[in-house]
Amino acid sequence: DREGHAMVPKTHVEQGFALGSWLCRQRHTHRHRRLDVERQAQLEQAGVVWDPQNATFNRALKLLLAYKDREGHVKLPWKHREQGFNLWGRLYDQRCTYRRGSLKEKRLAQLGRAG
């Protein structure tokens, strides 16, 4: 509740407990379909996102589309933040991933539709 989300960084330690590492292991166990159903339900009730990279991409895309609707383009000013989110940095990361040839086709198509 304190942070308003359950997107815990992998290196986060809370009161001496390696919460980020623990959550990473829970996601790994879930991804390999070995997470107990009850534990999965508890984590979902706490707001755990199973694929944080995809959730972050979707948030960035939503904010980019809102920016485009408002401004009429997607040429973000340097280090532009949208609702506290580093949208410029996220878009820059996607461009770098594209240049390396490792941007997923689905994401490339979504970004292409955004402009």
GROMACS .gro file of C-alpha atoms in nm:
model
  115
    1ASP     CA    1   0.000   0.000   0.000
    2ARG     CA    2   0.285   0.240   0.078
    3GLU     CA    3   0.409   0.258  -0.282
    4GLY     CA    4   0.072   0.203  -0.449
    5HIS     CA    5   0.200  -0.088  -0.661
    6ALA     CA    6   0.376  -0.423  -0.637
    7MET     CA    7   0.642  -0.359  -0.904
    8VAL     CA    8   0.930  -0.428  -0.665
    9PRO     CA    9   1.282  -0.386  -0.811
   10LYS     CA   10   1.486  -0.707  -0.799
   11THR     CA   11   1.744  -0.550  -0.568
   12HIS     CA   12   1.493  -0.407  -0.319
   13VAL     CA   13   1.537  -0.497   0.047
   14GLU     CA   14   1.254  -0.428   0.291
   15GLN     CA   15   1.332  -0.438   0.664
   16GLY     CA   16   1.634  -0.663   0.600
   17PHE     CA   17   1.438  -0.902   0.374
   18ALA     CA   18   1.540  -0.935   0.007
   19LEU     CA   19   1.185  -0.870  -0.113
   20GLY     CA   20   1.281  -0.807  -0.476
   21SER     CA   21   1.472  -1.136  -0.505
   22TRP     CA   22   1.190  -1.323  -0.335
   23LEU     CA   23   0.933  -1.179  -0.573
   24CYS     CA   24   1.157  -1.263  -0.868
   25ARG     CA   25   1.160  -1.627  -0.750
   26GLN     CA   26   0.780  -1.624  -0.717
   27ARG     CA   27   0.750  -1.499  -1.077
   28HIS     CA   28   0.994  -1.765  -1.195
   29THR     CA   29   0.798  -2.036  -1.016
   30HIS     CA   30   0.473  -1.901  -1.165
   31ARG     CA   31   0.622  -1.888  -1.515
   32HIS     CA   32   0.718  -2.256  -1.485
   33ARG     CA   33   0.369  -2.343  -1.355
   34ARG     CA   34   0.494  -2.462  -1.017
   35LEU     CA   35   0.340  -2.193  -0.796
   36ASP     CA   36   0.079  -2.313  -0.551
   37VAL     CA   37  -0.270  -2.193  -0.652
   38GLU     CA   38  -0.336  -2.043  -0.309
   39ARG     CA   39  -0.008  -1.853  -0.310
   40GLN     CA   40  -0.077  -1.730  -0.662
   41ALA     CA   41  -0.415  -1.597  -0.553
   42GLN     CA   42  -0.260  -1.422  -0.252
   43LEU     CA   43   0.006  -1.259  -0.465
   44GLU     CA   44  -0.247  -1.149  -0.726
   45GLN     CA   45  -0.465  -1.002  -0.450
   46ALA     CA   46  -0.159  -0.807  -0.335
   47GLY     CA   47  -0.129  -0.666  -0.688
   48VAL     CA   48   0.167  -0.868  -0.815
   49VAL     CA   49   0.220  -0.835  -1.189
   50TRP     CA   50   0.352  -1.159  -1.337
   51ASP     CA   51   0.523  -0.997  -1.637
   52PRO     CA   52   0.656  -0.659  -1.521
   53GLN     CA   53   0.840  -0.590  -1.848
   54ASN     CA   54   0.520  -0.629  -2.046
   55ALA     CA   55   0.327  -0.421  -1.794
   56THR     CA   56   0.584  -0.142  -1.817
   57PHE     CA   57   0.574  -0.153  -2.197
   58ASN     CA   58   0.195  -0.136  -2.197
   59ARG     CA   59   0.199   0.159  -1.957
   60ALA     CA   60   0.454   0.340  -2.173
   61LEU     CA   61   0.249   0.272  -2.487
   62LYS     CA   62  -0.068   0.402  -2.322
   63LEU     CA   63   0.113   0.719  -2.209
   64LEU     CA   64   0.269   0.762  -2.554
   65LEU     CA   65  -0.072   0.741  -2.721
   66ALA     CA   66  -0.214   0.993  -2.473
   67TYR     CA   67   0.080   1.225  -2.548
   68LYS     CA   68   0.019   1.185  -2.922
   69ASP     CA   69  -0.352   1.263  -2.881
   70ARG     CA   70  -0.269   1.575  -2.683
   71GLU     CA   71   0.032   1.702  -2.881
   72GLY     CA   72  -0.036   1.561  -3.228
   73HIS     CA   73   0.304   1.385  -3.255
   74VAL     CA   74   0.537   1.148  -3.071
   75LYS     CA   75   0.857   1.355  -3.089
   76LEU     CA   76   0.914   1.366  -2.716
   77PRO     CA   77   1.131   1.637  -2.565
   78TRP     CA   78   1.455   1.513  -2.411
   79LYS     CA   79   1.396   1.336  -2.077
   80HIS     CA   80   1.019   1.394  -2.099
   81ARG     CA   81   0.817   1.248  -1.813
   82GLU     CA   82   0.449   1.174  -1.839
   83GLN     CA   83   0.258   1.133  -1.510
   84GLY     CA   84   0.592   1.079  -1.334
   85PHE     CA   85   0.694   0.806  -1.579
   86ASN     CA   86   1.019   0.845  -1.776
   87LEU     CA   87   0.849   0.812  -2.114
   88TRP     CA   88   1.141   0.955  -2.312
   89GLY     CA   89   1.380   0.704  -2.153
   90ARG     CA   90   1.146   0.411  -2.216
   91LEU     CA   91   1.102   0.508  -2.581
   92TYR     CA   92   1.480   0.553  -2.615
   93ASP     CA   93   1.529   0.200  -2.476
   94GLN     CA   94   1.284   0.062  -2.731
   95ARG     CA   95   1.470   0.237  -3.014
   96CYS     CA   96   1.800   0.088  -2.893
   97THR     CA   97   1.641  -0.256  -2.873
   98TYR     CA   98   1.513  -0.212  -3.229
   99ARG     CA   99   1.859  -0.109  -3.354
  100ARG     CA  100   2.009  -0.422  -3.196
  101GLY     CA  101   1.750  -0.625  -3.384
  102SER     CA  102   1.591  -0.765  -3.071
  103LEU     CA  103   1.262  -0.574  -3.049
  104LYS     CA  104   0.971  -0.818  -3.053
  105GLU     CA  105   0.755  -0.800  -3.366
  106LYS     CA  106   0.440  -0.736  -3.163
  107ARG     CA  107   0.600  -0.439  -2.987
  108LEU     CA  108   0.741  -0.307  -3.313
  109ALA     CA  109   0.392  -0.316  -3.465
  110GLN     CA  110   0.238  -0.146  -3.160
  111LEU     CA  111   0.498   0.131  -3.165
  112GLY     CA  112   0.460   0.166  -3.542
  113ARG     CA  113   0.087   0.223  -3.504
  114ALA     CA  114   0.160   0.487  -3.239
  115GLY     CA  115   0.366   0.681  -3.490
   0.00000   0.00000   0.00000
